[in-house]
Short mmCIF file of C-alpha atoms and ligand atoms in Angstrom, two decimals:
data_model
loop_
_atom_site.label_atom_id
_atom_site.label_comp_id
_atom_site.label_asym_id
_atom_site.label_seq_id
_atom_site.Cartn_x
_atom_site.Cartn_y
_atom_site.Cartn_z
CA UNK U 24 -99.17 -165.42 53.33
CA UNK U 25 -96.44 -167.36 51.51
CA UNK U 26 -96.83 -167.83 47.66
CA UNK U 27 -94.78 -170.01 45.40
CA UNK U 28 -95.21 -169.87 41.78
CA UNK U 29 -94.20 -172.97 39.94
CA UNK U 30 -93.80 -171.90 36.28
CA UNK U 31 -93.88 -173.83 33.25
CA UNK U 32 -94.87 -177.34 34.22
CA UNK U 33 -97.22 -180.05 32.72
CA UNK U 34 -99.42 -181.57 35.31
CA UNK U 35 -99.77 -185.11 34.70
CA UNK U 36 -98.14 -184.65 31.33
CA UNK U 37 -100.92 -182.21 30.15
CA UNK U 38 -100.41 -178.80 28.60
CA UNK U 39 -97.76 -176.25 29.75
CA UNK U 40 -99.06 -174.27 32.61
CA UNK U 41 -98.12 -172.57 35.91
CA UNK U 42 -99.13 -173.95 39.45
CA UNK U 43 -99.56 -171.55 42.31
CA UNK U 44 -99.11 -172.64 45.97
CA UNK U 45 -100.56 -170.33 48.69
CA UNK U 46 -99.83 -171.08 52.23
CA UNK U 47 -98.95 -174.65 51.46
CA UNK U 48 -102.06 -175.29 49.28
CA UNK U 49 -102.50 -175.23 45.64
CA UNK U 50 -104.57 -172.33 44.49
CA UNK U 51 -106.11 -170.95 41.21
CA UNK U 52 -103.28 -169.30 39.15
CA UNK U 53 -105.24 -166.07 39.19
CA UNK U 54 -104.83 -165.74 43.11
CA UNK U 55 -101.72 -163.68 43.27
CA UNK U 56 -99.11 -165.42 40.99
CA UNK U 57 -97.64 -162.11 39.86
CA UNK U 58 -96.65 -161.26 43.37
CA UNK U 59 -95.38 -164.59 44.35
CA UNK U 60 -92.68 -164.83 47.13
CA UNK U 61 -90.83 -167.70 45.45
CA UNK U 62 -90.55 -168.69 41.75
CA UNK U 63 -89.59 -172.22 40.65
CA UNK U 64 -88.58 -172.81 37.15
CA UNK U 65 -90.49 -176.03 36.07
CA UNK U 66 -88.46 -175.94 32.75
CA UNK U 67 -91.32 -177.86 31.02
CA UNK U 68 -90.99 -180.81 33.35
CA UNK U 69 -94.01 -183.08 34.35
CA UNK U 70 -95.60 -181.96 37.59
CA UNK U 71 -96.86 -184.93 39.86
CA UNK U 72 -98.07 -184.95 43.38
CA UNK U 73 -95.41 -185.84 45.81
CA UNK U 74 -94.94 -189.49 46.13
CA UNK U 75 -96.50 -191.44 49.15
CA UNK U 76 -94.66 -194.50 50.39
CA UNK U 77 -97.60 -196.16 52.12
CA UNK U 78 -95.75 -199.20 53.42
CA UNK U 79 -92.07 -198.88 54.42
CA UNK U 80 -89.89 -200.28 57.28
CA UNK U 81 -87.45 -197.50 58.01
CA UNK U 82 -86.21 -199.14 61.22
CA UNK U 83 -84.90 -202.12 59.15
CA UNK U 84 -83.28 -200.25 56.43
CA UNK U 85 -79.49 -200.62 55.27
CA UNK U 86 -79.84 -197.92 52.76
CA UNK U 87 -76.44 -196.21 52.42
CA UNK U 88 -74.50 -198.78 54.25
CA UNK U 89 -72.23 -201.37 52.61
CA UNK U 90 -74.05 -204.05 50.56
CA UNK U 91 -74.11 -207.39 52.47
CA UNK U 92 -75.10 -210.83 51.01
CA UNK U 93 -78.48 -212.03 52.20
CA UNK U 94 -77.82 -214.00 55.34
CA UNK U 95 -80.89 -215.94 56.17
CA UNK U 96 -80.58 -219.67 55.57
CA UNK U 97 -84.59 -220.21 55.73
CA UNK U 98 -87.32 -218.53 53.95
CA UNK U 99 -90.07 -218.74 56.58
CA UNK U 100 -91.28 -215.71 58.39
CA UNK U 101 -89.71 -216.73 61.68
CA UNK U 102 -86.36 -217.40 59.96
CA UNK U 103 -86.31 -213.78 58.61
CA UNK U 104 -87.28 -212.45 61.89
CA UNK U 105 -84.31 -214.26 63.68
CA UNK U 106 -81.93 -213.18 60.98
CA UNK U 107 -82.91 -209.59 61.51
CA UNK U 108 -82.49 -209.95 65.28
CA UNK U 109 -78.92 -211.41 64.92
CA UNK U 110 -77.83 -208.47 63.00
CA UNK U 111 -79.78 -205.20 63.47
CA UNK U 112 -78.08 -204.12 66.79
CA UNK U 113 -74.60 -204.46 65.00
CA UNK U 114 -75.27 -202.60 61.80
CA UNK U 115 -72.65 -200.07 60.93
CA UNK U 116 -75.03 -197.20 61.89
CA UNK U 117 -77.89 -196.88 64.63
CA UNK U 118 -81.43 -197.12 63.72
CA UNK U 119 -81.85 -193.31 64.05
CA UNK U 120 -79.08 -192.74 61.41
CA UNK U 121 -80.20 -195.56 59.13
CA UNK U 122 -84.00 -194.39 59.25
CA UNK U 123 -82.90 -190.68 58.86
CA UNK U 124 -80.68 -191.48 55.85
CA UNK U 125 -83.35 -193.58 54.10
CA UNK U 126 -86.20 -191.08 54.70
CA UNK U 127 -83.89 -188.30 53.38
CA UNK U 128 -83.05 -190.39 50.33
CA UNK U 129 -86.56 -190.87 49.58
CA UNK U 130 -87.56 -187.28 50.00
CA UNK U 131 -84.89 -186.38 47.45
CA UNK U 132 -86.47 -188.77 44.87
CA UNK U 133 -89.84 -187.03 45.33
CA UNK U 134 -91.52 -188.61 48.38
CA UNK U 135 -93.43 -186.23 50.70
CA UNK U 136 -95.17 -188.53 52.95
CA UNK U 137 -95.05 -192.12 54.25
CA UNK U 138 -96.25 -194.57 56.54
CA UNK U 139 -93.42 -196.48 58.34
CA UNK U 140 -93.52 -199.35 60.58
CA UNK U 141 -91.57 -199.54 63.64
CA UNK U 142 -90.95 -202.91 65.07
CA UNK U 143 -92.00 -203.45 68.74
CA UNK U 144 -91.10 -206.65 70.51
CA UNK U 145 -89.62 -208.29 73.45
CA UNK U 146 -86.14 -207.88 71.98
CA UNK U 147 -85.96 -204.31 70.64
CA UNK U 148 -88.73 -203.02 73.06
CA UNK U 149 -89.18 -199.34 71.71
CA UNK U 150 -85.43 -198.82 70.78
CA UNK U 151 -86.45 -199.13 66.94
CA UNK U 152 -89.59 -196.89 67.50
CA UNK U 153 -87.32 -194.23 68.97
CA UNK U 154 -85.12 -194.37 65.83
CA UNK U 155 -88.08 -193.94 63.40
CA UNK U 156 -89.51 -190.98 65.64
CA UNK U 157 -85.94 -189.33 65.62
CA UNK U 158 -86.02 -189.53 61.78
CA UNK U 159 -89.39 -188.22 61.57
CA UNK U 160 -88.41 -185.35 63.83
CA UNK U 161 -85.23 -184.65 61.66
CA UNK U 162 -87.12 -184.38 58.35
CA UNK U 163 -90.37 -182.77 59.81
CA UNK U 164 -90.29 -180.01 57.44
CA UNK U 165 -89.65 -182.03 54.44
CA UNK U 166 -92.26 -184.81 54.75
CA UNK U 167 -95.09 -186.14 56.72
CA UNK U 168 -94.29 -189.55 58.58
CA UNK U 169 -97.11 -191.65 60.07
CA UNK U 170 -95.60 -194.28 62.39
CA UNK U 171 -96.98 -197.91 63.00
CA UNK U 172 -96.32 -199.73 66.33
CA UNK U 173 -95.47 -202.98 64.46
CA UNK U 174 -95.41 -206.22 66.36
CA UNK U 175 -93.30 -207.99 63.76
CA UNK U 176 -92.67 -211.03 66.08
CA UNK U 177 -96.12 -211.48 66.94
CA UNK U 178 -98.31 -210.24 69.94
CA UNK U 179 -98.69 -213.51 72.02
CA UNK U 180 -95.39 -215.64 71.34
CA UNK U 181 -93.18 -213.55 73.69
CA UNK U 182 -94.27 -211.97 77.15
CA UNK U 183 -95.06 -208.22 77.44
CA UNK U 184 -95.84 -207.29 73.74
CA UNK U 185 -99.33 -205.82 74.39
CA UNK U 186 -97.90 -203.49 76.98
CA UNK U 187 -95.04 -202.38 74.77
CA UNK U 188 -97.37 -201.59 72.07
CA UNK U 189 -99.48 -199.58 74.39
CA UNK U 190 -96.16 -197.86 75.45
CA UNK U 191 -95.43 -197.29 71.67
CA UNK U 192 -98.64 -195.61 71.11
CA UNK U 193 -98.01 -193.28 74.14
CA UNK U 194 -94.54 -192.48 72.87
CA UNK U 195 -95.65 -191.20 69.52
CA UNK U 196 -96.68 -194.13 67.27
CA UNK U 197 -99.89 -193.00 65.33
CA UNK U 198 -101.10 -196.50 64.14
CA UNK U 199 -101.67 -200.00 65.69
CA UNK U 200 -100.17 -202.79 63.86
CA UNK U 201 -100.92 -206.42 63.61
CA UNK U 202 -99.60 -209.33 61.68
CA UNK U 203 -100.83 -212.75 60.29
CA UNK U 204 -103.28 -213.48 63.23
CA UNK U 205 -103.54 -217.26 62.39
CA UNK U 206 -99.98 -217.96 60.94
CA UNK U 207 -97.77 -216.35 63.39
CA UNK U 208 -99.62 -216.15 66.94
CA UNK U 209 -101.83 -219.10 66.04
CA UNK U 210 -104.56 -217.44 68.03
CA UNK U 211 -106.31 -214.97 65.77
CA UNK U 212 -109.03 -214.07 68.32
CA UNK U 213 -106.64 -213.09 70.98
CA UNK U 214 -104.26 -211.32 68.58
CA UNK U 215 -107.06 -209.22 67.01
CA UNK U 216 -108.58 -208.50 70.45
CA UNK U 217 -105.11 -206.88 71.49
CA UNK U 218 -104.98 -204.91 68.38
CA UNK U 219 -108.66 -203.56 68.33
CA UNK U 220 -108.51 -202.89 72.05
CA UNK U 221 -105.31 -200.66 71.54
CA UNK U 222 -107.07 -198.91 68.62
CA UNK U 223 -110.00 -198.16 70.84
CA UNK U 224 -108.07 -196.99 73.82
CA UNK U 225 -105.66 -194.69 71.72
CA UNK U 226 -108.25 -193.83 69.05
CA UNK U 227 -105.67 -194.93 66.48
CA UNK U 228 -106.14 -196.54 63.07
CA UNK U 229 -105.21 -200.08 62.34
CA UNK U 230 -102.65 -201.51 59.84
CA UNK U 231 -102.38 -205.39 59.56
CA UNK U 232 -99.72 -207.18 57.50
CA UNK U 233 -101.67 -210.10 56.01
CA UNK U 234 -99.43 -212.62 54.12
CA UNK U 235 -101.69 -215.46 54.84
CA UNK U 236 -102.62 -217.05 51.56
CA UNK U 237 -105.89 -218.81 50.34
CA UNK U 238 -108.60 -220.00 52.73
CA UNK U 239 -106.30 -219.05 55.80
CA UNK U 240 -106.04 -215.66 54.43
CA UNK U 241 -109.76 -215.54 53.68
CA UNK U 242 -110.70 -216.50 57.20
CA UNK U 243 -108.26 -213.78 58.75
CA UNK U 244 -109.47 -211.14 56.50
CA UNK U 245 -112.94 -212.15 57.55
CA UNK U 246 -112.13 -211.87 61.13
CA UNK U 247 -110.60 -208.31 60.57
CA UNK U 248 -113.72 -207.09 58.62
CA UNK U 249 -116.03 -208.47 61.22
CA UNK U 250 -114.19 -206.39 63.99
CA UNK U 251 -114.02 -203.40 61.75
CA UNK U 252 -117.74 -203.50 61.16
CA UNK U 253 -118.45 -204.26 65.05
CA UNK U 254 -116.31 -201.38 66.26
CA UNK U 255 -117.71 -199.01 63.38
CA UNK U 256 -114.16 -198.21 62.25
CA UNK U 257 -115.09 -197.01 58.90
CA UNK U 258 -111.91 -195.61 57.21
CA UNK U 259 -109.76 -196.73 60.10
CA UNK U 260 -108.21 -199.72 58.77
CA UNK U 261 -105.48 -201.01 56.33
CA UNK U 262 -104.71 -204.46 55.16
CA UNK U 263 -101.09 -204.55 54.02
CA UNK U 264 -100.11 -206.98 51.32
CA UNK U 265 -103.43 -208.84 51.41
CA UNK U 266 -101.83 -211.70 49.32
CA UNK U 267 -105.25 -213.51 49.76
CA UNK U 268 -106.96 -211.25 47.41
CA UNK U 269 -104.85 -212.62 44.50
CA UNK U 270 -105.78 -216.17 45.44
CA UNK U 271 -109.65 -215.86 45.68
CA UNK U 272 -112.04 -216.81 42.77
CA UNK U 273 -113.16 -213.71 40.87
CA UNK U 274 -116.88 -213.60 42.43
CA UNK U 275 -115.35 -213.67 45.88
CA UNK U 276 -112.78 -210.99 44.95
CA UNK U 277 -115.80 -208.65 43.76
CA UNK U 278 -117.65 -209.22 46.91
CA UNK U 279 -114.63 -208.58 49.01
CA UNK U 280 -113.81 -205.35 47.14
CA UNK U 281 -117.25 -204.22 47.84
CA UNK U 282 -117.11 -204.98 51.43
CA UNK U 283 -113.82 -203.12 51.70
CA UNK U 284 -115.24 -200.19 49.93
CA UNK U 285 -118.32 -200.15 52.27
CA UNK U 286 -116.13 -199.91 55.44
CA UNK U 287 -113.41 -197.79 53.57
CA UNK U 288 -110.78 -200.42 54.36
CA UNK U 289 -107.51 -199.37 52.69
CA UNK U 290 -105.20 -201.88 51.02
CA UNK U 291 -101.37 -201.56 50.59
CA UNK U 292 -99.27 -203.41 48.24
CA UNK U 293 -95.41 -203.58 47.67
CA UNK U 294 -95.90 -205.04 44.03
CA UNK U 295 -94.24 -208.14 45.00
CA UNK U 296 -92.45 -210.53 42.55
CA UNK U 297 -92.94 -214.23 42.36
CA UNK U 298 -96.66 -214.57 43.29
CA UNK U 299 -100.01 -213.47 41.63
CA UNK U 300 -100.61 -209.85 41.47
CA UNK U 301 -103.05 -207.84 43.75
CA UNK U 302 -106.18 -206.98 41.83
CA UNK U 303 -105.46 -203.51 41.89
CA UNK U 304 -107.99 -202.34 39.31
CA UNK U 305 -110.90 -204.23 40.88
CA UNK U 306 -110.16 -202.61 44.31
CA UNK U 307 -109.93 -199.06 42.56
CA UNK U 308 -112.92 -199.53 40.44
CA UNK U 309 -115.01 -200.29 43.64
CA UNK U 310 -113.48 -197.15 45.39
CA UNK U 311 -111.01 -198.92 47.63
CA UNK U 312 -107.97 -196.87 48.85
CA UNK U 313 -105.00 -198.49 47.50
CA UNK U 314 -101.40 -197.46 48.39
CA UNK U 315 -97.90 -198.63 47.32
CA UNK U 316 -94.77 -199.04 49.17
CA UNK U 317 -91.20 -199.98 49.27
CA UNK U 318 -91.47 -202.44 52.33
CA UNK U 319 -87.85 -203.16 53.81
CA UNK U 320 -84.93 -202.03 51.91
CA UNK U 321 -81.60 -203.63 51.56
CA UNK U 322 -82.15 -204.96 54.95
CA UNK U 323 -81.70 -208.43 56.73
CA UNK U 324 -84.90 -209.36 55.00
CA UNK U 325 -84.33 -208.45 51.43
CA UNK U 326 -81.66 -206.97 49.10
CA UNK U 327 -84.32 -204.93 47.12
CA UNK U 328 -85.13 -201.22 47.57
CA UNK U 329 -83.93 -197.96 46.16
CA UNK U 330 -86.00 -195.42 48.07
CA UNK U 331 -87.50 -194.13 44.75
CA UNK U 332 -91.18 -194.47 44.56
CA UNK U 333 -90.97 -194.22 40.68
CA UNK U 334 -88.89 -197.40 40.76
CA UNK U 335 -91.72 -198.97 42.76
CA UNK U 336 -94.42 -197.65 40.38
CA UNK U 337 -92.33 -199.28 37.61
CA UNK U 338 -92.52 -202.51 39.52
CA UNK U 339 -96.17 -202.22 40.05
CA UNK U 340 -96.74 -201.88 36.35
CA UNK U 341 -94.06 -204.44 35.54
CA UNK U 342 -95.27 -207.23 37.78
CA UNK U 343 -98.74 -206.72 36.24
CA UNK U 344 -97.68 -206.94 32.73
CA UNK U 345 -99.05 -203.64 32.01
CA UNK U 346 -98.59 -201.71 28.53
CA UNK U 347 -101.32 -199.25 28.17
CA UNK U 348 -100.25 -195.62 29.27
CA UNK U 349 -103.65 -195.10 31.12
CA UNK U 350 -103.04 -198.20 33.25
CA UNK U 351 -99.25 -197.45 34.08
CA UNK U 352 -100.33 -193.82 34.92
CA UNK U 353 -102.76 -195.35 37.27
CA UNK U 354 -99.92 -197.04 39.03
CA UNK U 355 -98.36 -193.52 39.43
CA UNK U 356 -101.65 -192.34 40.91
CA UNK U 357 -101.31 -195.26 43.59
CA UNK U 358 -98.02 -194.15 44.26
CA UNK U 359 -98.92 -190.47 44.92
CA UNK U 360 -102.66 -189.58 45.86
CA UNK U 361 -103.53 -193.41 46.35
CA UNK U 362 -101.05 -193.73 49.40
CA UNK U 363 -101.85 -190.25 50.54
CA UNK U 364 -105.48 -191.00 51.20
CA UNK U 365 -104.29 -194.33 52.74
CA UNK U 366 -102.50 -192.38 55.40
CA UNK U 367 -105.28 -189.66 55.77
CA UNK U 368 -108.68 -190.78 54.39
CA UNK U 369 -110.06 -187.23 54.82
CA UNK U 370 -106.94 -185.40 53.09
CA UNK U 371 -108.00 -182.84 50.42
CA UNK U 372 -106.49 -185.18 47.84
CA UNK U 373 -109.48 -187.48 48.01
CA UNK U 374 -112.03 -184.72 47.27
CA UNK U 375 -110.27 -182.05 45.12
CA UNK U 376 -109.90 -182.53 41.49
CA UNK U 377 -106.84 -182.57 39.27
CA UNK U 378 -105.54 -185.93 40.41
CA UNK U 379 -103.87 -184.47 43.39
CA UNK U 380 -102.82 -181.24 41.61
CA UNK U 381 -106.27 -179.42 41.66
CA UNK U 382 -107.08 -176.18 43.77
CA UNK U 383 -107.35 -177.04 47.48
CA UNK U 384 -104.71 -179.99 47.30
CA UNK U 385 -101.45 -179.64 49.35
CA UNK U 386 -98.61 -178.26 47.52
CA UNK U 387 -96.63 -181.34 47.73
CA UNK U 388 -95.06 -181.70 44.19
CA UNK U 389 -92.42 -183.53 42.46
CA UNK U 390 -91.28 -182.13 39.06
CA UNK U 391 -89.87 -184.89 36.68
CA UNK U 392 -88.19 -184.49 33.32
CA UNK U 393 -89.94 -186.58 30.82
CA UNK U 394 -92.22 -186.58 27.56
CA UNK U 395 -95.10 -188.34 29.38
CA UNK U 396 -95.92 -189.93 32.59
CA UNK U 397 -95.31 -193.32 31.24
CA UNK U 398 -91.90 -192.52 29.97
CA UNK U 399 -91.07 -191.10 33.27
CA UNK U 400 -91.85 -194.42 34.72
CA UNK U 401 -89.84 -196.34 32.27
CA UNK U 402 -86.87 -193.77 32.49
CA UNK U 403 -87.14 -192.93 36.21
CA UNK U 404 -85.03 -189.90 35.34
CA UNK U 405 -82.67 -187.60 37.64
CA UNK U 406 -83.27 -183.95 37.57
CA UNK U 407 -86.32 -183.56 39.94
CA UNK U 408 -87.36 -180.80 42.01
CA UNK U 409 -89.39 -181.63 45.30
CA UNK U 410 -91.68 -179.18 47.02
CA UNK U 411 -93.43 -179.77 50.23
CA UNK U 412 -96.28 -177.42 51.04
CA UNK U 413 -94.81 -175.01 48.26
CA UNK U 414 -91.40 -174.94 49.69
CA UNK U 415 -88.49 -176.65 47.74
CA UNK U 416 -86.98 -179.46 49.86
CA UNK U 417 -84.83 -181.35 47.17
CA UNK U 418 -83.19 -180.34 44.12
CA UNK U 419 -81.67 -182.81 41.69
CA UNK U 420 -81.23 -185.55 44.08
CA UNK U 421 -80.10 -183.82 47.12
CA UNK U 422 -81.89 -182.31 50.09
CA UNK U 423 -82.04 -178.54 50.11
ZN1 ZN Z 7 -94.19 -204.95 55.54
#
């Protein structure tokens, strides 16, 4: 039995207390704190559950490499796909190195679990997946990483993609990805048939990027939900972005949130700028699992991203114009336990109390200087300590 006593912290900004982690799980402080193997000095900092990045593209990241001006001339999805294809092989570092660096920096900021996409297509085949899997292996004691076999360039437009996705799932990917079944492949039935067939054969969850807006997005979302229901995949599907939910009339949003909740379909957002915000509160109030992610970072798609989930929590609050502390803290909940239960709907975070810091929750913690949780979102301070299963894995911005 290994015990870690985290002394003098303020869980979610509350009163000063100690947290005890026994064999990787938060326990009642009375359960042997006096005889702890390791003592961590919280020094009065806030204690939060470790951050979860529920939507990141580790295989495209250029974090840590020289900054390059954005090079795509067009703004359409296929323009960006082609721009990435022109450049990713000749980046200054390999996919493995870039994914490993990016994941390491995210952990140093306080992230202890993530869901990363790995592009699988006729151009890169499994090369990018292998880089992401290598990064997962490198950091396996510091963070949990779930990997999505992601058909970024569609499933039907180029030959061999369904077989490559099948190979990716056999090679170590955990989740089947899909993408804009109408807008990209222009054949939603065949696209979704491939995705749901792979999910069934590999007993894998599904994660579908849905950028499609308005009526088109509503049609695609409907097709996905029909299949979730037909296959009985309760708790096994995620809709990423779900821009359509920001476009729908209020009564349709309410009905859709209820349907998502009934089938326990999760939604993830990257808190995008330049468009209407996802109705996060409506989803949460219906019990829909909602996670937050960094998306691609400083890559051939976008110059944004810092690997710090506290920056992204700020962005989620800022893009929604939030001011009240309770609402801003809710953004941090989405960035921590929200994403954690997107990745694993059965995780203890979902059922235990204490907003992810109660007895029975995993001992994944980030200690952050700050007066209150909201002030920490505004300041995004340095001086953090990160624990994974009760073990210190990063201190003051550097991996231990
Ligand atoms: Zn994405």
